[in-house]
PDB file of C-alpha atoms in Angstrom:
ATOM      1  CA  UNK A 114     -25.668 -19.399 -39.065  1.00 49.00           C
ATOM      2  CA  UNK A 115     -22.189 -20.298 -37.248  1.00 71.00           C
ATOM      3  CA  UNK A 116     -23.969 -21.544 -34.278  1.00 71.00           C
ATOM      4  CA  UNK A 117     -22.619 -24.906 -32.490  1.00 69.00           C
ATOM      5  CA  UNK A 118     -24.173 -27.212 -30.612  1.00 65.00           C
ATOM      6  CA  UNK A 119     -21.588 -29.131 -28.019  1.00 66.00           C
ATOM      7  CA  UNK A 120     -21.631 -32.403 -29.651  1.00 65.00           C
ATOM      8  CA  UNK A 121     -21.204 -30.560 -33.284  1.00 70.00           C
ATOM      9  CA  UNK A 122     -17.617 -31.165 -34.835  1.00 71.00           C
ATOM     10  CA  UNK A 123     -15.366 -28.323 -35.463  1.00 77.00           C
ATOM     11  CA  UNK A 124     -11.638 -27.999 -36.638  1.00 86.00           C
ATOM     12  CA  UNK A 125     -10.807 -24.564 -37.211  1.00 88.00           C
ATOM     13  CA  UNK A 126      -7.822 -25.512 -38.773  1.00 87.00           C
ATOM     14  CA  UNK A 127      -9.935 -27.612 -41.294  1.00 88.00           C
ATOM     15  CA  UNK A 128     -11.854 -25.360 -42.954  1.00 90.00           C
ATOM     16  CA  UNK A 129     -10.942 -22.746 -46.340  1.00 89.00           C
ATOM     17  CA  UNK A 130     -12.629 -19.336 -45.288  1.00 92.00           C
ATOM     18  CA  UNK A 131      -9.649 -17.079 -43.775  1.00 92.00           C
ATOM     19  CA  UNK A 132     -11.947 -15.968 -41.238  1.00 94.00           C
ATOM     20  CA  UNK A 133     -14.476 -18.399 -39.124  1.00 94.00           C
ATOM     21  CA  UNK A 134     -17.093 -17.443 -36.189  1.00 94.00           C
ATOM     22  CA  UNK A 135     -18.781 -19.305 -34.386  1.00 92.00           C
ATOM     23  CA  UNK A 136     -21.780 -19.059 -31.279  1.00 91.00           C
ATOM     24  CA  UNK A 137     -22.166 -22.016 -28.918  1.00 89.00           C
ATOM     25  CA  UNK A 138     -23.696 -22.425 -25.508  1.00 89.00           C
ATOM     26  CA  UNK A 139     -21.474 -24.660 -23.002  1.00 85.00           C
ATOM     27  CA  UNK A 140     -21.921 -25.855 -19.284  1.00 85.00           C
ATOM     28  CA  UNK A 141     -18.971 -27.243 -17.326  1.00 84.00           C
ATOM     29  CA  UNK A 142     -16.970 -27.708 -19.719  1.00 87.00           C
ATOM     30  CA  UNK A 143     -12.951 -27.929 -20.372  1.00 89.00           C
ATOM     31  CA  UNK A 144     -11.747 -28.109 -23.727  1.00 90.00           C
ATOM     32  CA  UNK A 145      -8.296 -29.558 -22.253  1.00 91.00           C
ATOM     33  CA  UNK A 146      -5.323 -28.213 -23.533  1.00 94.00           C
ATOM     34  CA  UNK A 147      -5.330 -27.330 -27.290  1.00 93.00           C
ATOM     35  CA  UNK A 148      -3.804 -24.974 -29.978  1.00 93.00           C
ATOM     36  CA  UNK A 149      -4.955 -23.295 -33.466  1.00 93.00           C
ATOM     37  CA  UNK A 150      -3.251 -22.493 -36.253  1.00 92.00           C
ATOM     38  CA  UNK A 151      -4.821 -19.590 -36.340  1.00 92.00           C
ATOM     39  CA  UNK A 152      -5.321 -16.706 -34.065  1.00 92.00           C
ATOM     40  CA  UNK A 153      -8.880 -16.680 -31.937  1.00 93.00           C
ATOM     41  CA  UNK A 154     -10.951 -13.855 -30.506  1.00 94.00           C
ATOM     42  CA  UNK A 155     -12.819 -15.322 -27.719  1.00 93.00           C
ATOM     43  CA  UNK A 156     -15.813 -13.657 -25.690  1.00 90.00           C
ATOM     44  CA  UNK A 157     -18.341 -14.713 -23.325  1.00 85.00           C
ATOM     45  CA  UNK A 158     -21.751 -13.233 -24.239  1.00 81.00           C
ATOM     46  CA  UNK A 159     -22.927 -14.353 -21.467  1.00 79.00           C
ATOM     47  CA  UNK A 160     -21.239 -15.659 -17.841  1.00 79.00           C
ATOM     48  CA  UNK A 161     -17.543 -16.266 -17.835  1.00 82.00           C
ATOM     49  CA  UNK A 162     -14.654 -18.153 -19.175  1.00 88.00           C
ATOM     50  CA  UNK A 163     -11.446 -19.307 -17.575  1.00 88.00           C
ATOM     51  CA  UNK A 164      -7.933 -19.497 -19.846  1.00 92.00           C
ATOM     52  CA  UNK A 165      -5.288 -21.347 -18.441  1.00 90.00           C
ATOM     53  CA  UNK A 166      -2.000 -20.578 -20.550  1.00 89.00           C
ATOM     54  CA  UNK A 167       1.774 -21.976 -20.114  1.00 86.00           C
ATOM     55  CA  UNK A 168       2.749 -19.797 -17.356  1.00 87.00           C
ATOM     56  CA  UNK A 169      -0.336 -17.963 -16.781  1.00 90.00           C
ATOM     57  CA  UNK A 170      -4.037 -18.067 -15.908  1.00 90.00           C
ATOM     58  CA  UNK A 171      -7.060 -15.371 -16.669  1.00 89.00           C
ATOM     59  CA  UNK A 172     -10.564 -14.987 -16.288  1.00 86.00           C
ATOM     60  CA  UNK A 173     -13.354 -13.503 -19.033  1.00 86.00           C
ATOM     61  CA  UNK A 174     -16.223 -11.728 -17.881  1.00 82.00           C
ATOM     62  CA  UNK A 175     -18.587 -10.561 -20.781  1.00 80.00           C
ATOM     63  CA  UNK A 176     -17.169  -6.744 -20.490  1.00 80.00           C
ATOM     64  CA  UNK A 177     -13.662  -8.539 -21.904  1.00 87.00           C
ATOM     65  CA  UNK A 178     -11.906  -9.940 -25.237  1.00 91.00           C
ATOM     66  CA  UNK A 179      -8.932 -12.640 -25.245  1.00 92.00           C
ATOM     67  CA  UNK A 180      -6.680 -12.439 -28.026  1.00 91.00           C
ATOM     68  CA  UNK A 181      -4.877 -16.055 -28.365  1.00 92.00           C
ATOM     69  CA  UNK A 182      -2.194 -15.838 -30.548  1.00 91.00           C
ATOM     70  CA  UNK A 183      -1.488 -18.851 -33.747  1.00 92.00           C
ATOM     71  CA  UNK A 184       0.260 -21.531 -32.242  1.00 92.00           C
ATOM     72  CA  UNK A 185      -0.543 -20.847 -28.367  1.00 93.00           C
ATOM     73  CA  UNK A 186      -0.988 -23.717 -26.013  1.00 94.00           C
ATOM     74  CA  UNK A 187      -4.267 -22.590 -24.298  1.00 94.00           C
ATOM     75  CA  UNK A 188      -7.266 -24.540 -22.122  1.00 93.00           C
ATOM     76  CA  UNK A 189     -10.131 -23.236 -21.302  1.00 92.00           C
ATOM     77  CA  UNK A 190     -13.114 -24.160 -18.965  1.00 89.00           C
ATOM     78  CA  UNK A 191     -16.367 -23.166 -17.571  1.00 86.00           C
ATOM     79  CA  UNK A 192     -17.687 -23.492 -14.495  1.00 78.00           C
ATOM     80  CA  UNK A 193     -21.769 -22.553 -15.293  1.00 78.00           C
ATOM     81  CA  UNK A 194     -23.393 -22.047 -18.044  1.00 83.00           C
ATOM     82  CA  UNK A 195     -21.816 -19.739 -20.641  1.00 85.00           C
ATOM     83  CA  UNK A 196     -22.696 -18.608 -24.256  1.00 87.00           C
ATOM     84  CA  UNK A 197     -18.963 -17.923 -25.924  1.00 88.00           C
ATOM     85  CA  UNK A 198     -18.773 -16.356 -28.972  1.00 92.00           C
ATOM     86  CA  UNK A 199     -15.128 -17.007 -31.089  1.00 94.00           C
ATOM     87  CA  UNK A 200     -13.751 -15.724 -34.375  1.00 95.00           C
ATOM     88  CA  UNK A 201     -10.263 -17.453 -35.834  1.00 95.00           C
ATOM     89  CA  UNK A 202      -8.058 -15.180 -38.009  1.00 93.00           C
ATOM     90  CA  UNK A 203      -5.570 -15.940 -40.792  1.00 89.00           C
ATOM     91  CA  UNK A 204      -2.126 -14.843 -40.526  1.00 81.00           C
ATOM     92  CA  UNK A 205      -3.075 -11.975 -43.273  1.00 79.00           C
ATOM     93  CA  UNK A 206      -5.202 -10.531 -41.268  1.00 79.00           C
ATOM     94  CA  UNK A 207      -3.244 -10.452 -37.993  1.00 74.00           C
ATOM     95  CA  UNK A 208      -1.086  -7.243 -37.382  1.00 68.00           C
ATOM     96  CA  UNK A 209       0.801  -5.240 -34.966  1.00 64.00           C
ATOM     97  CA  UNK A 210      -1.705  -4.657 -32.455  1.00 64.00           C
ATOM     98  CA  UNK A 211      -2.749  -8.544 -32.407  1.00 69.00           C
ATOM     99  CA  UNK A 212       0.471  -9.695 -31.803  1.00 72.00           C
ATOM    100  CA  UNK A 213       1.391 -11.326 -28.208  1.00 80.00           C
ATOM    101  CA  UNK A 214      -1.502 -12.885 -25.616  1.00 84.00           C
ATOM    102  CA  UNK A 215      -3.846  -9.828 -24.662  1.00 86.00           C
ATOM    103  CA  UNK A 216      -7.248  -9.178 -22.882  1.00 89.00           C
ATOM    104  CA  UNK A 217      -9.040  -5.920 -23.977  1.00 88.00           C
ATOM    105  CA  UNK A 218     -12.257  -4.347 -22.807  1.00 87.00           C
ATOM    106  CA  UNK A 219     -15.077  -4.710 -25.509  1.00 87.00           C
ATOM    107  CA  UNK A 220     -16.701  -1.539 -26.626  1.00 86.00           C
ATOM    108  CA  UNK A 221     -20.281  -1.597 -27.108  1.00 88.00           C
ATOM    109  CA  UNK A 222     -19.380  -1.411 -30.827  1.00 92.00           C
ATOM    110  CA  UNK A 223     -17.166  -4.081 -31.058  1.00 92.00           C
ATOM    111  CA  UNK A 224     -19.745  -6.323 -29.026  1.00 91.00           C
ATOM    112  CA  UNK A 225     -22.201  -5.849 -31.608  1.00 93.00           C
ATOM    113  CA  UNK A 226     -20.067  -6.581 -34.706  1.00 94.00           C
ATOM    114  CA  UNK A 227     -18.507  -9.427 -32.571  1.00 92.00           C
ATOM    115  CA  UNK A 228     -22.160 -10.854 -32.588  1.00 92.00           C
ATOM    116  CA  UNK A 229     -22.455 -10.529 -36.403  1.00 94.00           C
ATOM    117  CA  UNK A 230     -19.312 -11.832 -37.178  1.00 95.00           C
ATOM    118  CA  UNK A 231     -20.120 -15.135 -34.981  1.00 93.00           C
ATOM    119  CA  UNK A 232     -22.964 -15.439 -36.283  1.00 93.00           C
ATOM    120  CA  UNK A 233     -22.420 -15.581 -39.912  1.00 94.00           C
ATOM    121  CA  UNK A 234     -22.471 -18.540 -41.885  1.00 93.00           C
ATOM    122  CA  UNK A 235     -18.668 -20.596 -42.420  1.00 92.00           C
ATOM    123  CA  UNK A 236     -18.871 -20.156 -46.248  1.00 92.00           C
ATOM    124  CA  UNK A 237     -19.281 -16.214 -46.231  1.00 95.00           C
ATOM    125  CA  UNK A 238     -17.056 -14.093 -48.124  1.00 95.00           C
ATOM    126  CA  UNK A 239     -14.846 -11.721 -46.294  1.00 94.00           C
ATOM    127  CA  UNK A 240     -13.027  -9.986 -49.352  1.00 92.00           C
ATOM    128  CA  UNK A 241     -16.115  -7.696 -50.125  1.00 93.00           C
ATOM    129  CA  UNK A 242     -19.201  -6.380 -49.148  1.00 94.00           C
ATOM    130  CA  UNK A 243     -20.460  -6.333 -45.319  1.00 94.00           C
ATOM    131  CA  UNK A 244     -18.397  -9.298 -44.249  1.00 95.00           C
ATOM    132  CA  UNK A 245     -15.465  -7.099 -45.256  1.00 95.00           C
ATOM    133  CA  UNK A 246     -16.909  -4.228 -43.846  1.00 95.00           C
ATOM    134  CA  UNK A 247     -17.622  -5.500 -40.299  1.00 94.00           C
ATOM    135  CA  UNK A 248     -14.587  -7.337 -40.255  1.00 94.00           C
ATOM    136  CA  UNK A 249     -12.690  -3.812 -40.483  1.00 93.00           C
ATOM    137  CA  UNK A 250     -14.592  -2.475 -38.157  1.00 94.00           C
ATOM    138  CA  UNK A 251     -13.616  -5.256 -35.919  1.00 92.00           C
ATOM    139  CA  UNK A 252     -10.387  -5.286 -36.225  1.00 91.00           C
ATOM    140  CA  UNK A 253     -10.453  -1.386 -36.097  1.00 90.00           C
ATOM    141  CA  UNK A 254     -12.163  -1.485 -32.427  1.00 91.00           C
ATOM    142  CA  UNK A 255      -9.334  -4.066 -31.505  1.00 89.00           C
ATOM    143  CA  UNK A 256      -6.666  -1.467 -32.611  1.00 86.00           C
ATOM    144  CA  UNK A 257      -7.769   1.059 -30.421  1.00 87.00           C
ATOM    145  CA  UNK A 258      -9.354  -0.906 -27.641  1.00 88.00           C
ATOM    146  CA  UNK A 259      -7.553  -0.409 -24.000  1.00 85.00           C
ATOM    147  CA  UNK A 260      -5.610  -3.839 -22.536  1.00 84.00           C
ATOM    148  CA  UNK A 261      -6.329  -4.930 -19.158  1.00 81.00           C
ATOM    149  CA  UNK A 262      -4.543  -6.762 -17.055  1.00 75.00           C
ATOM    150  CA  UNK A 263      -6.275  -9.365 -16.063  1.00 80.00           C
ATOM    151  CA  UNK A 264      -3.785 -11.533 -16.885  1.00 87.00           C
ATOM    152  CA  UNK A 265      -2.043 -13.396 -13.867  1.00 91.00           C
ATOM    153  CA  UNK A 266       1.426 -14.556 -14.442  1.00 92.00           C
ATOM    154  CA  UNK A 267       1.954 -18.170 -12.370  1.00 91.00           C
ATOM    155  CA  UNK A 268       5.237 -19.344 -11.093  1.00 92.00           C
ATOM    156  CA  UNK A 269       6.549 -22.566 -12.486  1.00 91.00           C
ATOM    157  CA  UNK A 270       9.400 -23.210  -9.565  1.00 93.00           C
ATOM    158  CA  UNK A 271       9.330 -26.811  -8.301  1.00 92.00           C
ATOM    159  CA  UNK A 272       9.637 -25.851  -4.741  1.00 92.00           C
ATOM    160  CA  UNK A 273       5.714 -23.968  -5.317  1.00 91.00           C
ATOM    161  CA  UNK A 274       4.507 -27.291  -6.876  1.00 83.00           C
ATOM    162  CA  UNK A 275       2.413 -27.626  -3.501  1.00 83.00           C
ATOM    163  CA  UNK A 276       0.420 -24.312  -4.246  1.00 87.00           C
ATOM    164  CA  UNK A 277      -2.490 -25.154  -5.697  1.00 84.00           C
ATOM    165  CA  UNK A 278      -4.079 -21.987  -8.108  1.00 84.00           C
ATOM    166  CA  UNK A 279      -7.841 -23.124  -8.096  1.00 82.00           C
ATOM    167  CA  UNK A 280      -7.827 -22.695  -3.857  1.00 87.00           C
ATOM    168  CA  UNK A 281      -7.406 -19.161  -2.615  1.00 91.00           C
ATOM    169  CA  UNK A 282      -3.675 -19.028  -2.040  1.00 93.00           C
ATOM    170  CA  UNK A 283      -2.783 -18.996   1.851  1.00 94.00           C
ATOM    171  CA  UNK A 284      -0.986 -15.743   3.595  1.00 94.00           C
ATOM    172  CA  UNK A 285       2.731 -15.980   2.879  1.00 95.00           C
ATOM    173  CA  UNK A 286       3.695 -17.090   6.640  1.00 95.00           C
ATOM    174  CA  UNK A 287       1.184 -19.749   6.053  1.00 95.00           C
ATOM    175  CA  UNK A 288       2.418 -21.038   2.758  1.00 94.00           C
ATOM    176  CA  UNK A 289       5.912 -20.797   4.588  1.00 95.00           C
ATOM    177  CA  UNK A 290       5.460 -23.541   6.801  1.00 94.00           C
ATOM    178  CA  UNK A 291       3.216 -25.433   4.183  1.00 92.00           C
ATOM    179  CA  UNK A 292       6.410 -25.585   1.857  1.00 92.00           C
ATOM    180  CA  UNK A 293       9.072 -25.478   4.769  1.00 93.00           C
ATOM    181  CA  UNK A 294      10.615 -22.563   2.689  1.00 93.00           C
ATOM    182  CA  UNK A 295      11.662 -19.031   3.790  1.00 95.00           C
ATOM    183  CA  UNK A 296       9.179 -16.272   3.379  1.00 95.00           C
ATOM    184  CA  UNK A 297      11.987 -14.627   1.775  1.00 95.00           C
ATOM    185  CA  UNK A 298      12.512 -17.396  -0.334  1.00 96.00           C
ATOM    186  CA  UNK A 299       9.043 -17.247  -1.420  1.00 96.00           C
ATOM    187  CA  UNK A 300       9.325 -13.495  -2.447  1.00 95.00           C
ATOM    188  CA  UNK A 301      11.953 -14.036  -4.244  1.00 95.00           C
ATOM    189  CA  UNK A 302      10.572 -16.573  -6.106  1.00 96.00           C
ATOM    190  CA  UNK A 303       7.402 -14.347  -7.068  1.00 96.00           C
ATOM    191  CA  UNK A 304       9.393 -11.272  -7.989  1.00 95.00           C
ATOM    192  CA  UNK A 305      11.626 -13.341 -10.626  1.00 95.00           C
ATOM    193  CA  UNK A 306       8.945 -15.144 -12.139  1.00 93.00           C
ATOM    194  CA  UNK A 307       5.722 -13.053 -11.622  1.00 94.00           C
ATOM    195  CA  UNK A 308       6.967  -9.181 -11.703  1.00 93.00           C
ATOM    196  CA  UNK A 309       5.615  -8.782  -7.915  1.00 94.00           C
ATOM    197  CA  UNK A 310       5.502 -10.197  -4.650  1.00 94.00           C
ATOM    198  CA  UNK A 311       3.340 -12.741  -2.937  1.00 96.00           C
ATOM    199  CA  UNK A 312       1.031 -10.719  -1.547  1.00 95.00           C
ATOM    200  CA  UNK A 313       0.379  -8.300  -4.502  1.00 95.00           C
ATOM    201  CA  UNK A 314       0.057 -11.477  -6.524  1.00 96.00           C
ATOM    202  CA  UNK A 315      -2.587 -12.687  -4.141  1.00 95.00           C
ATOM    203  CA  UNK A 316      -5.000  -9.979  -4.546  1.00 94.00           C
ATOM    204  CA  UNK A 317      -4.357 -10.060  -8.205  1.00 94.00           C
ATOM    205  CA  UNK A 318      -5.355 -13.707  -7.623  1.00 94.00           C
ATOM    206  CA  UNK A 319      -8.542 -12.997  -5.482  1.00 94.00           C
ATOM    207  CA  UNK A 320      -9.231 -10.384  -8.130  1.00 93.00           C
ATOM    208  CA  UNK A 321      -9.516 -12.934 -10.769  1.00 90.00           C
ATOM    209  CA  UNK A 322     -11.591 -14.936  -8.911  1.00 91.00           C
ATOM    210  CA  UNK A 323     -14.081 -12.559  -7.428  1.00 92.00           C
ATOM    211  CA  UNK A 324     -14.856 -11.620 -11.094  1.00 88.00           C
ATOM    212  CA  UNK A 325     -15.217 -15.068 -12.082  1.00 85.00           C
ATOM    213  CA  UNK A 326     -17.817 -15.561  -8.857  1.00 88.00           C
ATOM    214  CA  UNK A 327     -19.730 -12.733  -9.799  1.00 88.00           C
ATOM    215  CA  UNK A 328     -20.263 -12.866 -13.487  1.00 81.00           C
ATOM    216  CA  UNK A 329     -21.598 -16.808 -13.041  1.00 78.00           C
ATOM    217  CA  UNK A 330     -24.204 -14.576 -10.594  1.00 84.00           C
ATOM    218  CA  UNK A 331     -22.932 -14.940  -6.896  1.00 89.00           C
ATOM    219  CA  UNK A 332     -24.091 -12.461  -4.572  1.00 94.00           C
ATOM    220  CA  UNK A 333     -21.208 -10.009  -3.246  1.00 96.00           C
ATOM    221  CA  UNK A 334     -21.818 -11.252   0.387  1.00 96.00           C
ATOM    222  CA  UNK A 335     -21.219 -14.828  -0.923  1.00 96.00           C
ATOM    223  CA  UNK A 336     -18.008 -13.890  -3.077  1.00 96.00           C
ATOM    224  CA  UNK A 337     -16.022 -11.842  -0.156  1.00 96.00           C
ATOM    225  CA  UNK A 338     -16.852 -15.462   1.868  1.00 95.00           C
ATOM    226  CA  UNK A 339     -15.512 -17.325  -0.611  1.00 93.00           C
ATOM    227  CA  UNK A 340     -12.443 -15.296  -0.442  1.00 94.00           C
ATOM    228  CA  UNK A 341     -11.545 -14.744   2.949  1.00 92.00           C
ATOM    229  CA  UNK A 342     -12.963 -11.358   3.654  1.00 95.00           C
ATOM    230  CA  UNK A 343     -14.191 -10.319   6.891  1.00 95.00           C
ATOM    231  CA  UNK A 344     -17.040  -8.119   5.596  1.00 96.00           C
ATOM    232  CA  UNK A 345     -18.952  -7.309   2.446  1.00 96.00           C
ATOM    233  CA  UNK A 346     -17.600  -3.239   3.149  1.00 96.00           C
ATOM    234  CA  UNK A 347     -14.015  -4.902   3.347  1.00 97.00           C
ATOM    235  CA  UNK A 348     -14.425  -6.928  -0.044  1.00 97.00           C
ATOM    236  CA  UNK A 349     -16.051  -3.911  -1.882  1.00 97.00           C
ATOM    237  CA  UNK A 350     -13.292  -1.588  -0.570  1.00 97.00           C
ATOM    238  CA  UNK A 351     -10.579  -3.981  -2.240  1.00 96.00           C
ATOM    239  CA  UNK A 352     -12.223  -4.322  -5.637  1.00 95.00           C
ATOM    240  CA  UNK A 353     -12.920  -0.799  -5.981  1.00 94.00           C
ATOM    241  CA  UNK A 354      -8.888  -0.390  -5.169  1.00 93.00           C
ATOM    242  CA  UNK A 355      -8.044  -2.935  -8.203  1.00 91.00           C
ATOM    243  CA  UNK A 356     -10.682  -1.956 -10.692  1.00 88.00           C
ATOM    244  CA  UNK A 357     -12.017   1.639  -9.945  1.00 90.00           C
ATOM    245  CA  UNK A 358     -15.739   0.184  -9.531  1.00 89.00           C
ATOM    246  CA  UNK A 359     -17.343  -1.641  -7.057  1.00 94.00           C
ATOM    247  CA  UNK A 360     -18.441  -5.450  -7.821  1.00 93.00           C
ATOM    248  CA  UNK A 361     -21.996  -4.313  -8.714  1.00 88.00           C
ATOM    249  CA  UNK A 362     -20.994  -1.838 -11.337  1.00 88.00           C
ATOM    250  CA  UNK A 363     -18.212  -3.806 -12.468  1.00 85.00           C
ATOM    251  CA  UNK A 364     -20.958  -6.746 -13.505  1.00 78.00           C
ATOM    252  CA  UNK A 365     -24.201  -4.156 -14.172  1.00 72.00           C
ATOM    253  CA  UNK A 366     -21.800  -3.321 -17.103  1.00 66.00           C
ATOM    254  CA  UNK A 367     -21.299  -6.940 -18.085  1.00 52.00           C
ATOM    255  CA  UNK A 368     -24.029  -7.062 -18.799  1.00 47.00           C
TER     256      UNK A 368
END
């Protein structure tokens, strides 16, 4: 089986087959910043995963898929414990709908054949038989499966060097006078580099993060702490606005 201990070593880029999984259990780890030659399907089977990109961040809860394209410059770490599940993909078999950076929600289906795939041995053939078979299935799922955007876009402007992106980010009049630049300045910043304004990119911000605090199991009371909320009601009321569920639901189907 494809299963990896931390201490095994592993170079994607190293080995013949044209398609590799792998299974692995991590805690607190950070891979530091890295890149494949191939293109990698990553998943959490279990807690969640952060990706820090050039330019952007994300978080993976179990009921998501990143799609890291060849070449990208990615890192990733964990805060808990999480079992991760990755497969790496030749060129041949990338195509339209695996082109740029993407998360996608992961069907039931997909989840299971994810699990074979990652679990079958490095020297399995994928050119016939049920390798070949799950692998279009796979790849199938991916075609159709809906992005998400989960994917938070962070400004690289020298005069936001100060904002840190693992604290919750402060109000914009507070950030201000941290900086000593213009709210408007500010604003304008996040709309040419981001796509929105501060305060939208907040929440997308506090979004990310509440996900990531409740798939490694925090209780919803702790989370909308964590964040700055002034109630449980008030926290529950903003992630039903960004997701359509509330926190519990969200998770119960992480699971």
């Amino acid at each position: 089986m494809a299963w990896l201990a931390p201490s095994d070593p592993f170079d994607v880029d190293q080995m013949a087959q044209p398609v590799v999984g792998i299974a692995s259990r991590l805690v607190q780890h950070d891979s530091g910043w890295h890149q494949h030659g191939r293109g990698q399907l990553l998943f959490a089977f279990a807690g969640s995963i952060r990706i820090m990109l050039a330019g952007a961040t994300s978080v993976l809860p179990p009921i998501r898929v990143a799609w890291i394209p060849p070449g990208t410059p990615h890192r990733v770490t964990i805060r808990s414990e999480v079992e991760y599940r990755s497969i790496y993909l030749d060129e041949a078999y990338l195509s339209a709908h695996l082109s740029g950076l993407a998360i996608v929600t992961m069907s039931s289906l997909l989840s299971e054949v994810f699990e074979r795939i990652s679990l079958l041995p490095f020297d399995t053939d994928w050119s016939q038989g049920a390798a070949r078979n799950l692998l279009a299935v796979c790849l199938d799922e991916l075609a159709t499966a809906r992005q998400e955007p989960m994917l938070l876009p962070v400004p690289s402007d020298p005069r936001l060097a100060r904002l840190d992106i693992e604290e919750l980010p402060p109000e914009l009049e507070t950030l201000s006078h941290q900086i000593g630049v213009t709210t408007r300045t500010i604003s304008r910043i996040f709309r040419r580099e981001t796509g929105m304004n501060y305060q939208a990119w907040r929440q997308s911000w506090r979004l990310l993060r509440a996900v990531d605090l409740l798939a490694s199991g925090l209780s919803v009371t702790a989370v909308a702490s964590d964040l700055g909320f002034a109630s449980d009601s008030a926290f529950i009321a903003f992630f039903r606005q960004m997701t359509g569920e509330t926190p519990k639901r969200y998770i119960h189907k992480a699971g």
